[in-house]
Coordinates of C-alpha atoms (C1' of nucleotides) in Angstrom, one line a residue:
Chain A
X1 CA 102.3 58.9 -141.9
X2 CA 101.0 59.3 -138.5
X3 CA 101.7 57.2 -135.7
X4 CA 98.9 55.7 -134.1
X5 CA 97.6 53.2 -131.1
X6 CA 98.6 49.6 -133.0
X7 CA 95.2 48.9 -131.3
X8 CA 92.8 50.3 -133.4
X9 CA 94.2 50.1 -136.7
X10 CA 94.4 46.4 -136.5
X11 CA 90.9 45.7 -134.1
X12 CA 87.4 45.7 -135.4
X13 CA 87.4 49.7 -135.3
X14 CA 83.5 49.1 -133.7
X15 CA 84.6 48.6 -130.4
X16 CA 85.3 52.1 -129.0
X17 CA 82.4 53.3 -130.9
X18 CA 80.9 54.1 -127.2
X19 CA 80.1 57.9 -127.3
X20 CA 83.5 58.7 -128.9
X21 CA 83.1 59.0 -132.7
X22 CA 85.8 58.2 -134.9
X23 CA 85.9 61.5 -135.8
X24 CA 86.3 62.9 -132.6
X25 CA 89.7 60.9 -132.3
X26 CA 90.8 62.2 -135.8
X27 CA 90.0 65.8 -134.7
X28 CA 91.8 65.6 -131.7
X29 CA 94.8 63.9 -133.5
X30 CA 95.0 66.6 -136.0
X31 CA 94.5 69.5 -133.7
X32 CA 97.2 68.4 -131.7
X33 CA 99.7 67.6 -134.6
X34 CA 98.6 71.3 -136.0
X35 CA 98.8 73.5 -132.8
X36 CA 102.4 71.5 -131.5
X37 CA 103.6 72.2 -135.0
X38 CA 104.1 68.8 -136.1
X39 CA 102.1 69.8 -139.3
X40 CA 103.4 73.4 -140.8
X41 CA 101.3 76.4 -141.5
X42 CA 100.1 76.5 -144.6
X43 CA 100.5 72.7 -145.7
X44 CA 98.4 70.1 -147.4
X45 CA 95.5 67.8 -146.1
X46 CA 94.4 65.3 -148.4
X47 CA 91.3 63.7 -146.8
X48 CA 92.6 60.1 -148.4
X49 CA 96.0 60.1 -146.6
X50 CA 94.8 60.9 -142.9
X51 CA 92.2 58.4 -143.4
X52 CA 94.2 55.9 -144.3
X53 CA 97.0 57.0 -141.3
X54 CA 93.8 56.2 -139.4
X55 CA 92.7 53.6 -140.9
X56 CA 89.0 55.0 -141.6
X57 CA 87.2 56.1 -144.4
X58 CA 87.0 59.4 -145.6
X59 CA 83.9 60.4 -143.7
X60 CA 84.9 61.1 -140.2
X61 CA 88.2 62.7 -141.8
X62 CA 85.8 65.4 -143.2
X63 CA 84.2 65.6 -140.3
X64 CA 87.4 66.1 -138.4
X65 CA 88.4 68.7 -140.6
X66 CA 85.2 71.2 -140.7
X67 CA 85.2 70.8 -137.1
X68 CA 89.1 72.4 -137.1
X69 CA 88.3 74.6 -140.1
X70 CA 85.6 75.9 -137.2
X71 CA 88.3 76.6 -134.8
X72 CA 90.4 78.1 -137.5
X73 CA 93.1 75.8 -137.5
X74 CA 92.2 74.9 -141.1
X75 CA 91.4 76.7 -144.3
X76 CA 89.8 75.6 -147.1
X77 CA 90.3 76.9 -151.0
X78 CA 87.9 77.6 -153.7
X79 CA 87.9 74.6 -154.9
X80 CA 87.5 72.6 -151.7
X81 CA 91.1 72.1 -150.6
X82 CA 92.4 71.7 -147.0
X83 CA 95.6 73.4 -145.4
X84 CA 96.9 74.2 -142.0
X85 CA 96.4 78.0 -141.3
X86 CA 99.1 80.8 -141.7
X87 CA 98.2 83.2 -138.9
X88 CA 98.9 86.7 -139.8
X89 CA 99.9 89.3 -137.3
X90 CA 96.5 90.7 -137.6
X91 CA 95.0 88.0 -137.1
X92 CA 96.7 87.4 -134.0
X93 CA 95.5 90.5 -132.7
X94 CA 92.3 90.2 -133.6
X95 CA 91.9 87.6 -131.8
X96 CA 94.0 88.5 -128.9
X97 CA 91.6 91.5 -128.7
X98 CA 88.4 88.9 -129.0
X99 CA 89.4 87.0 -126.4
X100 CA 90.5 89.8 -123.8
X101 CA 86.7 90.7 -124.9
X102 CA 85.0 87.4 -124.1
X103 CA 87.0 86.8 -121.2
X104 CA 86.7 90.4 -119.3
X105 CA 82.7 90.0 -120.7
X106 CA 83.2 86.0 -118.7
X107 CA 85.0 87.6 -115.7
X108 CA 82.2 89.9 -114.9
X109 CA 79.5 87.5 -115.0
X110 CA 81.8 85.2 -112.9
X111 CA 82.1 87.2 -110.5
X112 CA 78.5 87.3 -109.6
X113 CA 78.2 83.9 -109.2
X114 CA 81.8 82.6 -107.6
X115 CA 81.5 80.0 -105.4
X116 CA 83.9 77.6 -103.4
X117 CA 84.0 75.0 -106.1
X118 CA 85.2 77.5 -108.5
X119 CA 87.7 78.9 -106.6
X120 CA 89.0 75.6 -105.0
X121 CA 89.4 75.1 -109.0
X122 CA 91.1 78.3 -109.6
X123 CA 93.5 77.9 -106.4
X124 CA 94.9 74.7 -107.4
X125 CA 96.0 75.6 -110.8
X126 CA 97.5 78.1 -109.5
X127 CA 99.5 76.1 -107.5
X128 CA 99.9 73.5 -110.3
X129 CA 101.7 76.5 -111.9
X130 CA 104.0 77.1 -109.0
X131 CA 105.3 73.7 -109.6
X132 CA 105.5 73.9 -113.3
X133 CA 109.1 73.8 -115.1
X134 CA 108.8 73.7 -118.6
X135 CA 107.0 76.5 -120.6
X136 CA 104.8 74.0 -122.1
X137 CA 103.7 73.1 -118.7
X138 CA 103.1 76.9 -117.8
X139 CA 100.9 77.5 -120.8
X140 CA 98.5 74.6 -120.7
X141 CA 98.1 75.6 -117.2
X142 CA 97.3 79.1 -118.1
X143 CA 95.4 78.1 -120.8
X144 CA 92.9 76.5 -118.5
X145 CA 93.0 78.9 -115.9
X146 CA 91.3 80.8 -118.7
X147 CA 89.2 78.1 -119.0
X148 CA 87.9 77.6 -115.7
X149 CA 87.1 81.2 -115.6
X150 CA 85.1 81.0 -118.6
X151 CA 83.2 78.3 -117.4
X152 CA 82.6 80.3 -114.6
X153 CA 80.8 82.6 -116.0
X154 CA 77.8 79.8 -117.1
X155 CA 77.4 81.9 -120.5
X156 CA 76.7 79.5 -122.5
X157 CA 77.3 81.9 -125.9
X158 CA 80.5 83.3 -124.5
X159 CA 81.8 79.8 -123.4
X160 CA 80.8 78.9 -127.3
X161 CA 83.0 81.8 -128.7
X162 CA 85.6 81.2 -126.6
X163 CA 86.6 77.8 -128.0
X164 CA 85.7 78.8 -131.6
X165 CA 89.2 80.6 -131.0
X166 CA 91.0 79.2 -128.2
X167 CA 92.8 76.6 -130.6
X168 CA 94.1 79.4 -132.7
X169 CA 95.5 80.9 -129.3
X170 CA 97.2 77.8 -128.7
X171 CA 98.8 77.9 -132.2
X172 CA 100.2 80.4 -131.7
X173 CA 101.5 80.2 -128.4
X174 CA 102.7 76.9 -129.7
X175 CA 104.8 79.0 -132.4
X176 CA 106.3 81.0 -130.5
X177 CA 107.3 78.5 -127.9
X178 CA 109.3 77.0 -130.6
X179 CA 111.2 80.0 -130.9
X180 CA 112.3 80.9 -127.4
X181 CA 113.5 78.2 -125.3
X182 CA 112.3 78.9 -121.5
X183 CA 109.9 80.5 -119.9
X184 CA 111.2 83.7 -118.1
X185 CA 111.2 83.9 -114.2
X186 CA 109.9 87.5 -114.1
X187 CA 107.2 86.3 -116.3
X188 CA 106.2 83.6 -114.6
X189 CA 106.4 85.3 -111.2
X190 CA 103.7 87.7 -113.1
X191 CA 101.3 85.8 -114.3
X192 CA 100.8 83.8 -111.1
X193 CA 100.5 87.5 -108.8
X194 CA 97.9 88.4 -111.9
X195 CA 95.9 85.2 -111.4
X196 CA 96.1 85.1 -107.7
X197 CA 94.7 88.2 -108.1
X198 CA 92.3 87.7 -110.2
X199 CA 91.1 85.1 -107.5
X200 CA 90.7 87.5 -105.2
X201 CA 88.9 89.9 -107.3
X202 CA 86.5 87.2 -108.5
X203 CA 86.0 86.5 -104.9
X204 CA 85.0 89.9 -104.4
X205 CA 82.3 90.1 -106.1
X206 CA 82.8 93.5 -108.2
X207 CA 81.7 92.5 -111.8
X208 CA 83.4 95.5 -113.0
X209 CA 86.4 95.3 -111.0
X210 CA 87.0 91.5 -112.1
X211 CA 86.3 92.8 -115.7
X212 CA 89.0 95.4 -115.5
X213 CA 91.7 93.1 -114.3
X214 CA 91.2 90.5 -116.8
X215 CA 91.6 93.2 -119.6
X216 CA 94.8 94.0 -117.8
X217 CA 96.1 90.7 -117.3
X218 CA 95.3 89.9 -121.1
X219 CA 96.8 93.1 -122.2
X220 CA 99.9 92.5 -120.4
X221 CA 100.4 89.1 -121.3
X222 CA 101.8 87.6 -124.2
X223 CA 98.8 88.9 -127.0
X224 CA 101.0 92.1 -128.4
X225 CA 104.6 91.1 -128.7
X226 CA 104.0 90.7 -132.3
X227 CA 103.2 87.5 -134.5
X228 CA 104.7 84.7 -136.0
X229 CA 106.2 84.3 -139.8
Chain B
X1 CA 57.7 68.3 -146.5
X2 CA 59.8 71.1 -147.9
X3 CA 59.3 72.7 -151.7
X4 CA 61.9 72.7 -153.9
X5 CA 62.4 74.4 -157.6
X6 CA 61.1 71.4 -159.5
X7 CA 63.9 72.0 -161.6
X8 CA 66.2 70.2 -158.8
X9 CA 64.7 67.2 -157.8
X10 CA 63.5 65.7 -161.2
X11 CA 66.8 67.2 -163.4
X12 CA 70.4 65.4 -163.7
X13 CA 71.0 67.0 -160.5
X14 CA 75.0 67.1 -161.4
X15 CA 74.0 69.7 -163.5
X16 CA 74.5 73.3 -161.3
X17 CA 77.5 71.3 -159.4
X18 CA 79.8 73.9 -160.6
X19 CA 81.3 75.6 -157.8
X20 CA 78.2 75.6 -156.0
X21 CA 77.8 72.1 -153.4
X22 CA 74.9 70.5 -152.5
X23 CA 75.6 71.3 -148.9
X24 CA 76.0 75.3 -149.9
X25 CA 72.9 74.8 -151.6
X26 CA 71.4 72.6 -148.6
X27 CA 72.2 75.1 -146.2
X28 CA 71.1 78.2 -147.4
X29 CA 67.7 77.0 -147.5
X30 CA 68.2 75.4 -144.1
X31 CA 69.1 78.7 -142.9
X32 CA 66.4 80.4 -144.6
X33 CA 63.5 78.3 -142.7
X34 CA 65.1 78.5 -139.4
X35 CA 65.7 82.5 -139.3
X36 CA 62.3 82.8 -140.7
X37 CA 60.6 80.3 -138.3
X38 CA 59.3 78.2 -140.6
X39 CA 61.1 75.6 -138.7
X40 CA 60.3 76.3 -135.0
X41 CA 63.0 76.9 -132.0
X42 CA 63.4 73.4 -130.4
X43 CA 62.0 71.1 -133.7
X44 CA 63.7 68.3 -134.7
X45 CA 65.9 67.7 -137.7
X46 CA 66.5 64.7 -139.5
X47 CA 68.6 63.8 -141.8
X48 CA 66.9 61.8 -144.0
X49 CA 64.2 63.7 -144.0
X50 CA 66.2 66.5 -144.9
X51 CA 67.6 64.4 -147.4
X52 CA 65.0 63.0 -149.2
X53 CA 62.8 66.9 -149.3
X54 CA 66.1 68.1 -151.2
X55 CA 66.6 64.8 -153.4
X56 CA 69.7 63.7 -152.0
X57 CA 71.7 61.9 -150.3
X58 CA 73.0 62.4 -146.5
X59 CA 76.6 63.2 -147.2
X60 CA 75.3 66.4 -147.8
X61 CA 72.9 67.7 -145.3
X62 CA 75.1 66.4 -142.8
X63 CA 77.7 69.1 -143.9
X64 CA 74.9 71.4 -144.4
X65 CA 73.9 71.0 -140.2
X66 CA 78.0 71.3 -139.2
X67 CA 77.8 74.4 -140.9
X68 CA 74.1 75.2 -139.1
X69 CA 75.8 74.3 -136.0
X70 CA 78.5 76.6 -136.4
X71 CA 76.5 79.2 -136.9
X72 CA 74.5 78.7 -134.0
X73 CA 71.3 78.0 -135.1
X74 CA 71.6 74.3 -135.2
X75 CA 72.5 72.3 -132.0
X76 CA 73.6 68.6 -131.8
X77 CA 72.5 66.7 -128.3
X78 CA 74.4 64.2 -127.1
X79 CA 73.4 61.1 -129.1
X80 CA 74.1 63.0 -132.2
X81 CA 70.7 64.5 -133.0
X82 CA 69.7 67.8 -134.2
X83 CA 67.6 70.4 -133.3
X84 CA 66.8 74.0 -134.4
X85 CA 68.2 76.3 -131.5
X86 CA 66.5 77.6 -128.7
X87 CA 68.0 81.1 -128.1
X88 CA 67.4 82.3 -124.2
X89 CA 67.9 85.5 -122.8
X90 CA 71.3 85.1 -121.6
X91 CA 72.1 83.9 -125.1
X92 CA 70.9 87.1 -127.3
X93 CA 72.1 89.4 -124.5
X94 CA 76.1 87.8 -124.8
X95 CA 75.4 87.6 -128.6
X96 CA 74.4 91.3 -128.9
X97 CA 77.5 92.2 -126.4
X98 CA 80.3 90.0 -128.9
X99 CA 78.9 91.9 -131.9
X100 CA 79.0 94.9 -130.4
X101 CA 82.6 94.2 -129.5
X102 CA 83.4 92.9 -133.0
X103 CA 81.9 95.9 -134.8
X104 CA 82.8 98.5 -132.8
X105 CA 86.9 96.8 -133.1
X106 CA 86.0 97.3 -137.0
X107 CA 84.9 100.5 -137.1
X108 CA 88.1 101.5 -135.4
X109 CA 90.0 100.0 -138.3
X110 CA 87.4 100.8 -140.8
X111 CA 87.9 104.2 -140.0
X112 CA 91.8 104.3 -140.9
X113 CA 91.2 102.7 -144.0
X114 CA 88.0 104.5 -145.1
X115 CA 87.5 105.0 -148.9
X116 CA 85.3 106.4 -151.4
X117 CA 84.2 102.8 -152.8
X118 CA 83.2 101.5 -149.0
X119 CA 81.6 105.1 -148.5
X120 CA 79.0 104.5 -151.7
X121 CA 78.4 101.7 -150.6
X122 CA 77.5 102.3 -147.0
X123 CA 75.1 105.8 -148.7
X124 CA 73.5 103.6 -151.0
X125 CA 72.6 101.6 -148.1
X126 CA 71.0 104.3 -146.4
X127 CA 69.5 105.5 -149.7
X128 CA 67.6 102.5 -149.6
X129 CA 66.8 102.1 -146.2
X130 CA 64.8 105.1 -146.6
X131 CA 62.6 104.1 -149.3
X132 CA 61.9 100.8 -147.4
X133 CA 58.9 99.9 -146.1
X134 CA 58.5 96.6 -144.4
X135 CA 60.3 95.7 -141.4
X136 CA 61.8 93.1 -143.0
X137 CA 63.3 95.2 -145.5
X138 CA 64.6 97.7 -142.8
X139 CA 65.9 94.4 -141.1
X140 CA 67.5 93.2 -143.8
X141 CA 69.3 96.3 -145.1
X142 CA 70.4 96.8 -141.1
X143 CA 72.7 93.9 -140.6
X144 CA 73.7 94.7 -144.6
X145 CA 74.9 98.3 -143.5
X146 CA 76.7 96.4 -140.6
X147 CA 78.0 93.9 -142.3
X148 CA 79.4 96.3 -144.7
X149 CA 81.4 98.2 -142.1
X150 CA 82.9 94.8 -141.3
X151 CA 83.9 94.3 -145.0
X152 CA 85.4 97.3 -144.7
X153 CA 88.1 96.7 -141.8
X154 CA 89.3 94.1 -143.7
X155 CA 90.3 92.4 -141.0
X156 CA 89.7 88.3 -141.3
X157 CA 89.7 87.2 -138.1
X158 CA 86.9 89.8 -137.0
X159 CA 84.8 89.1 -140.4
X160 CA 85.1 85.3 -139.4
X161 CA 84.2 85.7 -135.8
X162 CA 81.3 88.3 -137.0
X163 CA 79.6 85.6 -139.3
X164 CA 79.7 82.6 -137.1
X165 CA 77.1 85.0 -134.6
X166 CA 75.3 86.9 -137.6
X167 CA 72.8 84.4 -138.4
X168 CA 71.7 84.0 -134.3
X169 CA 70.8 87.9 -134.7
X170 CA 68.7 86.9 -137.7
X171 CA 67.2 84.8 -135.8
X172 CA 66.3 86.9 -132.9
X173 CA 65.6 89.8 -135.0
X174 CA 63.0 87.1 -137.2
X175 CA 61.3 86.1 -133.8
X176 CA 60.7 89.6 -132.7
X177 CA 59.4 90.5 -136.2
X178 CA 56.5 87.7 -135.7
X179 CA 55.7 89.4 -133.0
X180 CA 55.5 93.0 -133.7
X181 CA 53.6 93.9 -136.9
X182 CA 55.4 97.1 -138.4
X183 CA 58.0 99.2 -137.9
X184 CA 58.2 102.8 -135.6
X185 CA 58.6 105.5 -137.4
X186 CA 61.1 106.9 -134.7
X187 CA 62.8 104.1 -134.5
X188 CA 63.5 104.2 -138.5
X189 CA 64.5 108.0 -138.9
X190 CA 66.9 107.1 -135.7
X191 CA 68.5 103.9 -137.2
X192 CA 68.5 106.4 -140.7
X193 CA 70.3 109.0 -138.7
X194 CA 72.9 107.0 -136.4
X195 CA 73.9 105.0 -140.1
X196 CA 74.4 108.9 -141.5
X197 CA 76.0 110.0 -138.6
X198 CA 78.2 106.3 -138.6
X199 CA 79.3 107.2 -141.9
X200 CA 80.3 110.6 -141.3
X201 CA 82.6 109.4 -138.3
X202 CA 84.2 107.1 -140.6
X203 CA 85.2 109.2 -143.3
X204 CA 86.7 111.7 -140.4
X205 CA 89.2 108.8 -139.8
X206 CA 89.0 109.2 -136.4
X207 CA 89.4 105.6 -135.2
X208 CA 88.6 106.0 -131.2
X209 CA 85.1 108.0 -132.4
X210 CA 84.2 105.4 -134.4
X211 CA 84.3 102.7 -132.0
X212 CA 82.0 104.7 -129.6
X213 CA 79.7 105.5 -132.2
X214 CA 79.2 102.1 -133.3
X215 CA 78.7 101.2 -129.3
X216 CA 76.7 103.6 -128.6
X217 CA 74.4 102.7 -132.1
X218 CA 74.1 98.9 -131.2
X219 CA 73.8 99.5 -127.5
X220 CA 70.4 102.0 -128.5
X221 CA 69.5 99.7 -131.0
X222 CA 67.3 96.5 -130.2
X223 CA 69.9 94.5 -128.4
X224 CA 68.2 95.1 -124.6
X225 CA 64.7 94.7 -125.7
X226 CA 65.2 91.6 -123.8
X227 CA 64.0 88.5 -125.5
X228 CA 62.1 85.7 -127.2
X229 CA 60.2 82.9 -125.7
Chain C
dC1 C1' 42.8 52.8 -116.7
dT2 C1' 47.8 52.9 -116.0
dC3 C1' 52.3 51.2 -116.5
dC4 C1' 55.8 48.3 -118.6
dA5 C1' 57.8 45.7 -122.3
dA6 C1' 58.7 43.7 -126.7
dG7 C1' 58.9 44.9 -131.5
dA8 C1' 59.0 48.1 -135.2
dA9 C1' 60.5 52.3 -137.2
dA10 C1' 63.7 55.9 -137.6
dC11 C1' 68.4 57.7 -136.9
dT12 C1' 73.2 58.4 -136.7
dG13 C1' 78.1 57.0 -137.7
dT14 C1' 80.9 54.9 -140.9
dC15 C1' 82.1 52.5 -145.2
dG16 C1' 83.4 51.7 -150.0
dA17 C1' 82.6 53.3 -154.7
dC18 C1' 82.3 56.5 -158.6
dA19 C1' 82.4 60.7 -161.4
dG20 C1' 84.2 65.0 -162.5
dT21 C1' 88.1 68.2 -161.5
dT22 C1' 92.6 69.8 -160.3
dT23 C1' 97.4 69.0 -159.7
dG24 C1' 101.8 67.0 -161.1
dA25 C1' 105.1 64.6 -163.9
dG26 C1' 107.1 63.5 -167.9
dC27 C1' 107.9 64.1 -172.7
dC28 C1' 108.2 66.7 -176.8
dT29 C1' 109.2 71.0 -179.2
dC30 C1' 111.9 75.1 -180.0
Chain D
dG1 C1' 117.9 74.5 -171.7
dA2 C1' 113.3 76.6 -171.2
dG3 C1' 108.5 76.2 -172.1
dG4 C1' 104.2 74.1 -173.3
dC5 C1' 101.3 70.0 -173.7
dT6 C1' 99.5 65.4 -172.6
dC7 C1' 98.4 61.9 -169.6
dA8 C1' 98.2 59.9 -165.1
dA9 C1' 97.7 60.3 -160.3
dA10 C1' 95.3 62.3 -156.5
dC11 C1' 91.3 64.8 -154.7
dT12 C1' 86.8 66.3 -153.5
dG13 C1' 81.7 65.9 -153.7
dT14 C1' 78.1 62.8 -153.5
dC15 C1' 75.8 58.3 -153.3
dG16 C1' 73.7 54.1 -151.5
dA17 C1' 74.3 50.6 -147.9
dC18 C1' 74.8 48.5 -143.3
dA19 C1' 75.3 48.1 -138.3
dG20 C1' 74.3 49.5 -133.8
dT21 C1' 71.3 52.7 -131.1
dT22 C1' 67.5 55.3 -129.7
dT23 C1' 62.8 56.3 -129.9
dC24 C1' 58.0 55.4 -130.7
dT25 C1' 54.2 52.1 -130.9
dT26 C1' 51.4 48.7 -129.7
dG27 C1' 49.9 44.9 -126.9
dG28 C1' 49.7 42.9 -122.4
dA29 C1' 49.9 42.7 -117.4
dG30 C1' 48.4 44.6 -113.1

DNA sequence: CTCCAAGAAACTGTCGACAGTTTGAGCCTC
DNA sequence: GAGGCTCAAACTGTCGACAGTTTCTTGGAG
């Protein structure tokens, strides 16, 4: 079963109610157990069991899990069971080509508003990355590099889409992590010129331009070296 | 209140629970009343309420507004309540730019796979567009003929991703319709012609020519009529 | 007549329970 | 030993209830 804080499985439960939902927690949990592989593609979720890992009833656990069948890390069946997704090559790309979508879309608008916050934002992730060591590291930080420029952009649809499928992105990253160990220097080295870049391009001004270089950067990055299983 | 087949709130009620949930059930009319506008941008939702109109319980309609909220035409404030969405400008104008995105990455794949049985369906489509008379019906059948062009690419991902933004352009489309009264002539015999033309492009199997055409048809198409309230 | 406050009403989050269905396991038959 | 059948275990969909909050109402103070 899963592990979790001795603290609220044995305390009235009621206390952290504050804000933070008990099936905020659970979703969370799960998400995390499903994109860093601890639970497989394509397995079970019985409703029953994760609530009683958590020690709640079944009712946030659904929650939690329409919340991740949103984000596509969980399919249901016909008949109303729950499994961890099995991404598909194609589905990969498809999503790697809807994000480099969103995201160039983002970029533009971005662009037209940057200020000093953002880019003070921007700056210092990049030089979070510098520091980085572990490929982990490397891709949370790109991850919300990402992010931050999708915020940016203040659309609040695109920003929507964006995290409908960002999970899945992580997934898979997450997969393929598990198959090669490091992160390559030359790669590295490349995505931090591309984002420095892209800084400077944001700062710019040019909608288009900015647009164009996050297709480029996307393109280039990880999104077509072919999937997983 | 809201009306209900009298069949369902006097009756057994565990009767039709064969493959069809309460929540599908739930939703669909949900759905209905907000894309019509018989439940107004901005109103409140309660559950209860919701509840009680349909003659059962909460577990239900709560599922029913996840789902609403996934598909964008139900949002949640912070303390957990519910309204019906409140689309702005920059809301319709990123929604319009994702599904053009989305359809126009279809048709490219659509176009590859192209057969006779998605072909019929597509002409019968058209067949019936132009015996339509309402703009409604021309509405209706529209986001049908696109929807069917997604079908066709048979690509998951981008079916998903189209769905969880088609009901927000029922939405917008419904909220124009109130205010218009009937539909242009020109406008029909062009929508009538770019749908022929659309299928034509497909069946070449040129993949590149159908992603322009379907850009160039949504682009020409309502989308930067600029918007509601 | 306006503004604030206490109380009532209405809601959401969560729980535990039950019924009908689906999946699995074990046993019996060839 | 393989295959089919029966029964039990496990699950999902839904219900009604309760506690803690938030919101609306109504009465009173200034």
């Amino acid at each position: 079963m899963l592990a979790l804080p001795s603290s609220q499985r044995s305390s009235p439960r009621r206390v952290a109610s504050r804000r933070k939902t008990l099936a905020l927690v659970i979703t969370e949990h799960l998400r995390q157990e499903i994109v860093t592989g601890v639970r497989e593609p394509g397995s079970k979720i019985s409703e029953p069991t994760i609530a009683a890992a958590h020690d709640v009833s079944r009712a946030p656990v659904r929650e939690s899990l329409r919340q991740l069948e949103r984000e596509g890390l969980v399919v249901f069946d016909a008949v109303g069971r729950s499994r961890v997704v099995q991404l598909t090559n194609d589905d990969v790309e498809d999503i790697c080509g809807i994000r480099a979508s969103l995201e160039s879309t983002a970029a533009g608008h971005a662009a037209r508003r940057f200020h000093a916050a953002i880019e003070q934002t921007l700056r210092s992730n990049v030089a979070e990355m510098e520091e980085a060591t572990t490929l982990d590291e490397v891709s949370q930080l790109d991850l919300a590099f990402h992010a931050a420029i999708m915020e940016a952009s203040g659309r609040r649809r695109l920003i929507t889409a964006w995290r409908a499928i960002e999970p899945q992105l992580r997934l898979w990253l997450g997969t393929l992590q598990r198959l090669r160990e490091a992160i390559s220097a030359d790669v590295l080295a490349a995505t931090l010129a591309a984002h420095r870049d892209l800084i400077d391009v944001l700062a710019s001004g040019d909608a288009t331009a900015a647009r164009k270089a996050v297709e480029v950067h996307i393109a280039s990055w990880v999104c077509e070296s072919g999937g997983s299983p």
